[in-house]
Amino acid sequence: MTRMHRGGAVLAAAVTLVVLTACQSLGGGGGSEAAPPEPAAMRGAAEAVKQARTLGVTFKTKQIDGTVFGGTITGQAQVVAGGGMAVAWSHRTNSGPDETKTIDGRLIAVDGAAYLTSSRWKLPPGKKWFSIPPGWRAKLDQPIAPEWFVLVMSRLLDPLFLLGQGLPEATGLTTTPAPGEPEGTTGYTVDWNFSQDTAGPEMTAWAKQVGEALVLDVSVYLDGSGRPVRLEAESSTQLMLFDAEVSVESYGTPAEVAPPDPAQVKKL
């Protein structure tokens, strides 16, 4: 598999915004000190995310091959680390040289539940969200729906998902250069092999959900303060070949994610 270059609507209604901390803009941070050993750096990054608690991120993800719907999904999200997220997303595909088709939607994932909207889906009167089974699986004999792809890729928008599911202990985790990044940024990469390395239960379930993934190629970039500022991941599975890029735009983002009003929810 060719490794990609390591370098990715307003959230409304059901997302309750409250001031938690003052927003902190991201910068290169410190710069000249040597980076800590890889596992220690990853554990430190997890603690930095927990301390900040909230993040504002942008992302870009696409299915490169396999049973695909086609197109690229981009978006932005407010993330409560380890506690949920609210995502605004847009799927675009070119059906001809002069025609672009767009599907827009939103996702809320909180308290182990997921809620989705899509401009492709018609909701009953008075309803604003579909309740989605978190374990929703795609099928080999059917095109992959953008809504499903958003659901499973959204796990990567929270850095604690990877950092807390075994990434720091993955075999072969190495420090790498970070060309084009602000001074003080350090890259960490690994081909995370789930048949050889221990992965947490959530990662194991996610690997099955995306098509029995065996290896996840991961790059995490930390700023001079040891906070994740970008994450890239790709894998080849039974369903597809995909890649994702997540950029952290801010820490301490004033946001709290809440589930929708039950009266506005329809089961898928």
mmCIF file of C-alpha atoms in Angstrom:
data_model
loop_
_atom_site.group_PDB
_atom_site.id
_atom_site.type_symbol
_atom_site.label_atom_id
_atom_site.label_comp_id
_atom_site.label_asym_id
_atom_site.label_seq_id
_atom_site.Cartn_x
_atom_site.Cartn_y
_atom_site.Cartn_z
ATOM 1 C CA MET A 1 0.000 0.000 0.000
ATOM 2 C CA THR A 2 1.325 3.402 -0.888
ATOM 3 C CA ARG A 3 1.588 5.632 2.160
ATOM 4 C CA MET A 4 0.011 9.003 1.745
ATOM 5 C CA HIS A 5 1.937 12.221 2.342
ATOM 6 C CA ARG A 6 2.103 12.758 6.096
ATOM 7 C CA GLY A 7 1.437 16.342 6.562
ATOM 8 C CA GLY A 8 -7.550 18.014 6.527
ATOM 9 C CA ALA A 9 -22.271 24.496 8.724
ATOM 10 C CA VAL A 10 -22.240 25.747 11.748
ATOM 11 C CA LEU A 11 -22.949 23.313 14.552
ATOM 12 C CA ALA A 12 -26.351 24.089 15.916
ATOM 13 C CA ALA A 13 -29.590 23.092 17.620
ATOM 14 C CA ALA A 14 -28.716 20.011 19.602
ATOM 15 C CA VAL A 15 -25.243 21.186 20.533
ATOM 16 C CA THR A 16 -25.203 23.220 23.722
ATOM 17 C CA LEU A 17 -22.289 25.652 23.800
ATOM 18 C CA VAL A 18 -21.047 26.775 27.197
ATOM 19 C CA VAL A 19 -17.864 28.522 28.182
ATOM 20 C CA LEU A 20 -15.570 25.970 29.746
ATOM 21 C CA THR A 21 -12.157 27.563 29.385
ATOM 22 C CA ALA A 22 -10.601 30.379 27.461
ATOM 23 C CA CYS A 23 -9.773 29.441 23.862
ATOM 24 C CA GLN A 24 -6.104 28.799 23.256
ATOM 25 C CA SER A 25 -4.730 29.295 19.771
ATOM 26 C CA LEU A 26 -2.230 26.740 18.546
ATOM 27 C CA GLY A 27 1.340 27.669 17.842
ATOM 28 C CA GLY A 28 4.670 25.969 17.366
ATOM 29 C CA GLY A 29 5.419 26.109 21.077
ATOM 30 C CA GLY A 30 8.876 25.571 22.561
ATOM 31 C CA GLY A 31 11.196 24.195 19.895
ATOM 32 C CA SER A 32 14.800 23.419 20.576
ATOM 33 C CA GLU A 33 14.538 20.692 23.225
ATOM 34 C CA ALA A 34 14.925 17.075 22.153
ATOM 35 C CA ALA A 35 11.696 15.143 21.793
ATOM 36 C CA PRO A 36 10.963 12.569 24.542
ATOM 37 C CA PRO A 37 10.976 8.834 23.758
ATOM 38 C CA GLU A 38 8.011 7.805 21.611
ATOM 39 C CA PRO A 39 5.809 6.015 24.189
ATOM 40 C CA ALA A 40 6.367 8.793 26.731
ATOM 41 C CA ALA A 41 5.510 11.420 24.122
ATOM 42 C CA MET A 42 2.262 9.658 23.239
ATOM 43 C CA ARG A 43 1.256 9.300 26.888
ATOM 44 C CA GLY A 44 2.113 12.935 27.474
ATOM 45 C CA ALA A 45 -0.025 13.884 24.487
ATOM 46 C CA ALA A 46 -2.978 12.003 25.967
ATOM 47 C CA GLU A 47 -2.598 13.882 29.245
ATOM 48 C CA ALA A 48 -2.377 17.206 27.400
ATOM 49 C CA VAL A 49 -5.636 16.447 25.574
ATOM 50 C CA LYS A 50 -7.359 15.440 28.814
ATOM 51 C CA GLN A 51 -6.208 18.646 30.479
ATOM 52 C CA ALA A 52 -7.519 20.798 27.619
ATOM 53 C CA ARG A 53 -10.728 18.728 27.563
ATOM 54 C CA THR A 54 -12.176 20.328 24.433
ATOM 55 C CA LEU A 55 -10.855 20.670 20.889
ATOM 56 C CA GLY A 56 -11.889 22.298 17.646
ATOM 57 C CA VAL A 57 -10.877 20.194 14.632
ATOM 58 C CA THR A 58 -11.199 20.069 10.860
ATOM 59 C CA PHE A 59 -10.925 16.897 8.820
ATOM 60 C CA LYS A 60 -10.765 15.363 5.375
ATOM 61 C CA THR A 61 -11.302 11.695 4.657
ATOM 62 C CA LYS A 62 -11.848 9.637 1.544
ATOM 63 C CA GLN A 63 -12.357 6.111 0.297
ATOM 64 C CA ILE A 64 -9.662 5.405 -2.272
ATOM 65 C CA ASP A 65 -10.697 1.961 -3.441
ATOM 66 C CA GLY A 66 -13.058 -0.905 -2.688
ATOM 67 C CA THR A 67 -16.839 -0.987 -2.446
ATOM 68 C CA VAL A 68 -17.181 2.779 -2.474
ATOM 69 C CA PHE A 69 -19.833 5.410 -2.812
ATOM 70 C CA GLY A 70 -17.082 7.715 -4.067
ATOM 71 C CA GLY A 71 -16.092 11.250 -3.233
ATOM 72 C CA THR A 72 -14.420 13.066 -0.363
ATOM 73 C CA ILE A 73 -15.845 14.035 3.011
ATOM 74 C CA THR A 74 -14.694 17.185 4.767
ATOM 75 C CA GLY A 75 -15.936 18.932 7.844
ATOM 76 C CA GLN A 76 -15.386 20.443 11.238
ATOM 77 C CA ALA A 77 -16.145 19.301 14.756
ATOM 78 C CA GLN A 78 -16.288 20.342 18.361
ATOM 79 C CA VAL A 79 -14.838 17.502 20.443
ATOM 80 C CA VAL A 80 -15.094 16.863 24.168
ATOM 81 C CA ALA A 81 -12.118 14.544 24.632
ATOM 82 C CA GLY A 82 -13.337 11.112 25.637
ATOM 83 C CA GLY A 83 -16.857 12.464 25.979
ATOM 84 C CA GLY A 84 -18.461 13.108 22.609
ATOM 85 C CA MET A 85 -18.457 15.316 19.543
ATOM 86 C CA ALA A 86 -20.646 17.385 17.257
ATOM 87 C CA VAL A 87 -19.708 17.251 13.581
ATOM 88 C CA ALA A 88 -20.763 19.188 10.503
ATOM 89 C CA TRP A 89 -19.797 17.301 7.332
ATOM 90 C CA SER A 90 -20.056 17.581 3.556
ATOM 91 C CA HIS A 91 -19.625 14.853 0.944
ATOM 92 C CA ARG A 92 -18.668 15.900 -2.580
ATOM 93 C CA THR A 93 -18.313 13.795 -5.679
ATOM 94 C CA ASN A 94 -17.752 14.696 -9.330
ATOM 95 C CA SER A 95 -20.272 13.039 -11.629
ATOM 96 C CA GLY A 96 -18.895 14.784 -14.700
ATOM 97 C CA PRO A 97 -16.380 17.405 -15.781
ATOM 98 C CA ASP A 98 -18.772 20.241 -14.941
ATOM 99 C CA GLU A 99 -20.995 18.700 -12.277
ATOM 100 C CA THR A 100 -20.387 18.286 -8.559
ATOM 101 C CA LYS A 101 -22.865 16.598 -6.264
ATOM 102 C CA THR A 102 -22.941 17.489 -2.591
ATOM 103 C CA ILE A 103 -24.438 15.778 0.446
ATOM 104 C CA ASP A 104 -24.446 17.720 3.715
ATOM 105 C CA GLY A 105 -25.135 16.490 7.206
ATOM 106 C CA ARG A 106 -24.459 16.606 10.906
ATOM 107 C CA LEU A 107 -23.464 14.028 13.497
ATOM 108 C CA ILE A 108 -23.670 14.007 17.278
ATOM 109 C CA ALA A 109 -21.940 11.198 19.176
ATOM 110 C CA VAL A 110 -22.328 11.266 22.959
ATOM 111 C CA ASP A 111 -23.002 8.854 25.845
ATOM 112 C CA GLY A 112 -22.458 5.825 23.591
ATOM 113 C CA ALA A 113 -25.159 6.934 21.166
ATOM 114 C CA ALA A 114 -24.959 8.469 17.683
ATOM 115 C CA TYR A 115 -27.381 10.781 15.865
ATOM 116 C CA LEU A 116 -27.146 11.679 12.187
ATOM 117 C CA THR A 117 -28.765 13.909 9.621
ATOM 118 C CA SER A 118 -28.150 13.849 5.875
ATOM 119 C CA SER A 119 -29.552 15.861 3.007
ATOM 120 C CA ARG A 120 -30.176 12.473 1.316
ATOM 121 C CA TRP A 121 -32.464 11.308 4.110
ATOM 122 C CA LYS A 122 -36.046 12.485 4.597
ATOM 123 C CA LEU A 123 -37.102 12.829 8.209
ATOM 124 C CA PRO A 124 -40.717 12.489 9.408
ATOM 125 C CA PRO A 125 -42.492 15.716 10.399
ATOM 126 C CA GLY A 126 -41.229 17.084 13.719
ATOM 127 C CA LYS A 127 -38.048 14.985 13.673
ATOM 128 C CA LYS A 128 -34.566 16.459 13.224
ATOM 129 C CA TRP A 129 -32.257 13.473 13.817
ATOM 130 C CA PHE A 130 -31.968 9.777 13.099
ATOM 131 C CA SER A 131 -30.718 7.600 15.960
ATOM 132 C CA ILE A 132 -27.925 5.399 14.563
ATOM 133 C CA PRO A 133 -26.739 2.091 16.041
ATOM 134 C CA PRO A 134 -23.067 2.743 17.011
ATOM 135 C CA GLY A 135 -22.179 -0.718 15.681
ATOM 136 C CA TRP A 136 -23.707 -0.049 12.243
ATOM 137 C CA ARG A 137 -21.854 -2.233 9.738
ATOM 138 C CA ALA A 138 -21.357 -1.730 6.004
ATOM 139 C CA LYS A 139 -21.882 -4.703 3.665
ATOM 140 C CA LEU A 140 -19.454 -6.069 1.111
ATOM 141 C CA ASP A 141 -22.099 -6.334 -1.590
ATOM 142 C CA GLN A 142 -23.419 -2.768 -1.229
ATOM 143 C CA PRO A 143 -21.891 0.666 -1.896
ATOM 144 C CA ILE A 144 -20.593 2.352 1.221
ATOM 145 C CA ALA A 145 -22.879 5.180 2.262
ATOM 146 C CA PRO A 146 -21.257 8.528 3.124
ATOM 147 C CA GLU A 147 -23.274 8.606 6.347
ATOM 148 C CA TRP A 148 -21.757 5.303 7.500
ATOM 149 C CA PHE A 149 -18.295 6.493 6.537
ATOM 150 C CA VAL A 150 -18.754 9.682 8.587
ATOM 151 C CA LEU A 151 -19.892 7.624 11.573
ATOM 152 C CA VAL A 152 -16.893 5.292 11.657
ATOM 153 C CA MET A 153 -14.257 7.890 10.708
ATOM 154 C CA SER A 154 -15.524 10.283 13.376
ATOM 155 C CA ARG A 155 -13.791 8.159 16.020
ATOM 156 C CA LEU A 156 -10.478 9.484 14.697
ATOM 157 C CA LEU A 157 -11.495 13.086 15.453
ATOM 158 C CA ASP A 158 -10.857 12.520 19.166
ATOM 159 C CA PRO A 159 -7.101 12.026 19.766
ATOM 160 C CA LEU A 160 -7.855 10.040 22.920
ATOM 161 C CA PHE A 161 -9.389 7.259 20.832
ATOM 162 C CA LEU A 162 -6.011 6.215 19.415
ATOM 163 C CA LEU A 163 -3.877 7.398 22.323
ATOM 164 C CA GLY A 164 -6.014 5.514 24.822
ATOM 165 C CA GLN A 165 -6.443 2.300 22.838
ATOM 166 C CA GLY A 166 -2.842 1.110 22.662
ATOM 167 C CA LEU A 167 -1.032 3.450 20.273
ATOM 168 C CA PRO A 168 1.713 4.412 22.780
ATOM 169 C CA GLU A 169 2.660 0.724 23.130
ATOM 170 C CA ALA A 170 2.489 -0.152 19.419
ATOM 171 C CA THR A 171 5.578 -1.908 18.073
ATOM 172 C CA GLY A 172 7.684 0.208 15.734
ATOM 173 C CA LEU A 173 6.492 3.626 16.912
ATOM 174 C CA THR A 174 9.207 5.998 15.735
ATOM 175 C CA THR A 175 10.022 9.708 15.741
ATOM 176 C CA THR A 176 10.015 11.206 12.252
ATOM 177 C CA PRO A 177 10.693 14.636 10.710
ATOM 178 C CA ALA A 178 7.798 17.061 10.307
ATOM 179 C CA PRO A 179 8.592 18.999 7.118
ATOM 180 C CA GLY A 180 6.380 21.981 6.495
ATOM 181 C CA GLU A 181 5.184 22.091 10.100
ATOM 182 C CA PRO A 182 5.790 24.964 12.557
ATOM 183 C CA GLU A 183 9.086 24.954 14.390
ATOM 184 C CA GLY A 184 9.010 22.637 17.391
ATOM 185 C CA THR A 185 6.619 20.113 15.816
ATOM 186 C CA THR A 186 7.619 16.443 16.039
ATOM 187 C CA GLY A 187 6.108 13.586 14.049
ATOM 188 C CA TYR A 188 5.504 10.047 15.327
ATOM 189 C CA THR A 189 4.575 7.227 12.966
ATOM 190 C CA VAL A 190 3.746 3.548 13.208
ATOM 191 C CA ASP A 191 2.232 0.715 11.198
ATOM 192 C CA TRP A 192 -0.060 -0.480 13.965
ATOM 193 C CA ASN A 193 -0.532 -4.220 13.438
ATOM 194 C CA PHE A 194 -3.556 -5.472 15.354
ATOM 195 C CA SER A 195 -2.496 -9.112 14.994
ATOM 196 C CA GLN A 196 0.784 -8.432 16.803
ATOM 197 C CA ASP A 197 0.123 -5.457 19.066
ATOM 198 C CA THR A 198 -2.359 -5.077 21.861
ATOM 199 C CA ALA A 199 -5.293 -2.823 21.047
ATOM 200 C CA GLY A 200 -8.042 -1.745 23.408
ATOM 201 C CA PRO A 201 -11.581 -3.110 23.077
ATOM 202 C CA GLU A 202 -12.909 0.010 21.330
ATOM 203 C CA MET A 203 -10.125 -0.061 18.751
ATOM 204 C CA THR A 204 -10.639 -3.792 18.193
ATOM 205 C CA ALA A 205 -14.362 -3.256 17.595
ATOM 206 C CA TRP A 206 -13.664 -0.291 15.294
ATOM 207 C CA ALA A 207 -11.157 -2.301 13.235
ATOM 208 C CA LYS A 208 -13.860 -4.906 12.611
ATOM 209 C CA GLN A 209 -16.454 -2.274 11.797
ATOM 210 C CA VAL A 210 -14.339 -0.645 9.074
ATOM 211 C CA GLY A 211 -13.849 -4.002 7.355
ATOM 212 C CA GLU A 212 -11.587 -6.241 9.457
ATOM 213 C CA ALA A 213 -8.628 -3.863 9.391
ATOM 214 C CA LEU A 214 -5.361 -5.620 10.241
ATOM 215 C CA VAL A 215 -2.960 -2.678 10.051
ATOM 216 C CA LEU A 216 -3.535 1.033 10.619
ATOM 217 C CA ASP A 217 -0.802 3.359 9.393
ATOM 218 C CA VAL A 218 -0.764 6.299 11.798
ATOM 219 C CA SER A 219 1.124 9.592 11.977
ATOM 220 C CA VAL A 220 0.660 11.913 14.943
ATOM 221 C CA TYR A 221 2.257 15.356 15.023
ATOM 222 C CA LEU A 222 2.853 17.066 18.380
ATOM 223 C CA ASP A 223 3.609 20.735 18.878
ATOM 224 C CA GLY A 224 6.355 22.042 21.151
ATOM 225 C CA SER A 225 4.038 21.678 24.142
ATOM 226 C CA GLY A 226 3.416 17.994 23.367
ATOM 227 C CA ARG A 227 -0.170 18.461 22.149
ATOM 228 C CA PRO A 228 -1.472 16.704 19.030
ATOM 229 C CA VAL A 229 -1.927 19.186 16.184
ATOM 230 C CA ARG A 230 -2.471 16.761 13.316
ATOM 231 C CA LEU A 231 -3.267 13.086 12.868
ATOM 232 C CA GLU A 232 -3.175 11.031 9.683
ATOM 233 C CA ALA A 233 -4.344 7.454 9.313
ATOM 234 C CA GLU A 234 -4.874 5.011 6.487
ATOM 235 C CA SER A 235 -5.662 1.337 6.072
ATOM 236 C CA SER A 236 -6.685 -1.295 3.556
ATOM 237 C CA THR A 237 -9.606 -3.450 4.665
ATOM 238 C CA GLN A 238 -12.029 -5.960 3.182
ATOM 239 C CA LEU A 239 -14.372 -3.075 2.444
ATOM 240 C CA MET A 240 -12.067 -0.346 1.200
ATOM 241 C CA LEU A 241 -8.792 1.533 1.189
ATOM 242 C CA PHE A 242 -9.250 4.775 3.125
ATOM 243 C CA ASP A 243 -7.288 7.673 4.494
ATOM 244 C CA ALA A 244 -8.100 10.432 6.952
ATOM 245 C CA GLU A 245 -6.436 13.649 8.036
ATOM 246 C CA VAL A 246 -7.459 15.532 11.177
ATOM 247 C CA SER A 247 -6.114 18.976 12.106
ATOM 248 C CA VAL A 248 -6.570 20.394 15.587
ATOM 249 C CA GLU A 249 -7.329 24.087 15.206
ATOM 250 C CA SER A 250 -7.750 24.988 18.881
ATOM 251 C CA TYR A 251 -7.658 23.641 22.406
ATOM 252 C CA GLY A 252 -9.920 24.741 25.219
ATOM 253 C CA THR A 253 -12.713 25.356 22.719
ATOM 254 C CA PRO A 254 -15.860 26.490 24.565
ATOM 255 C CA ALA A 255 -18.159 23.577 23.839
ATOM 256 C CA GLU A 256 -20.203 20.884 25.490
ATOM 257 C CA VAL A 257 -21.930 18.194 23.462
ATOM 258 C CA ALA A 258 -25.447 17.182 24.475
ATOM 259 C CA PRO A 259 -27.827 14.633 22.920
ATOM 260 C CA PRO A 260 -30.816 15.903 20.947
ATOM 261 C CA ASP A 261 -34.261 16.254 22.440
ATOM 262 C CA PRO A 262 -35.697 12.695 22.358
ATOM 263 C CA ALA A 263 -38.882 14.067 20.796
ATOM 264 C CA GLN A 264 -36.844 15.128 17.752
ATOM 265 C CA VAL A 265 -35.210 11.721 17.225
ATOM 266 C CA LYS A 266 -36.340 8.957 14.864
ATOM 267 C CA LYS A 267 -34.737 5.506 14.909
ATOM 268 C CA LEU A 268 -33.032 4.638 11.622
#
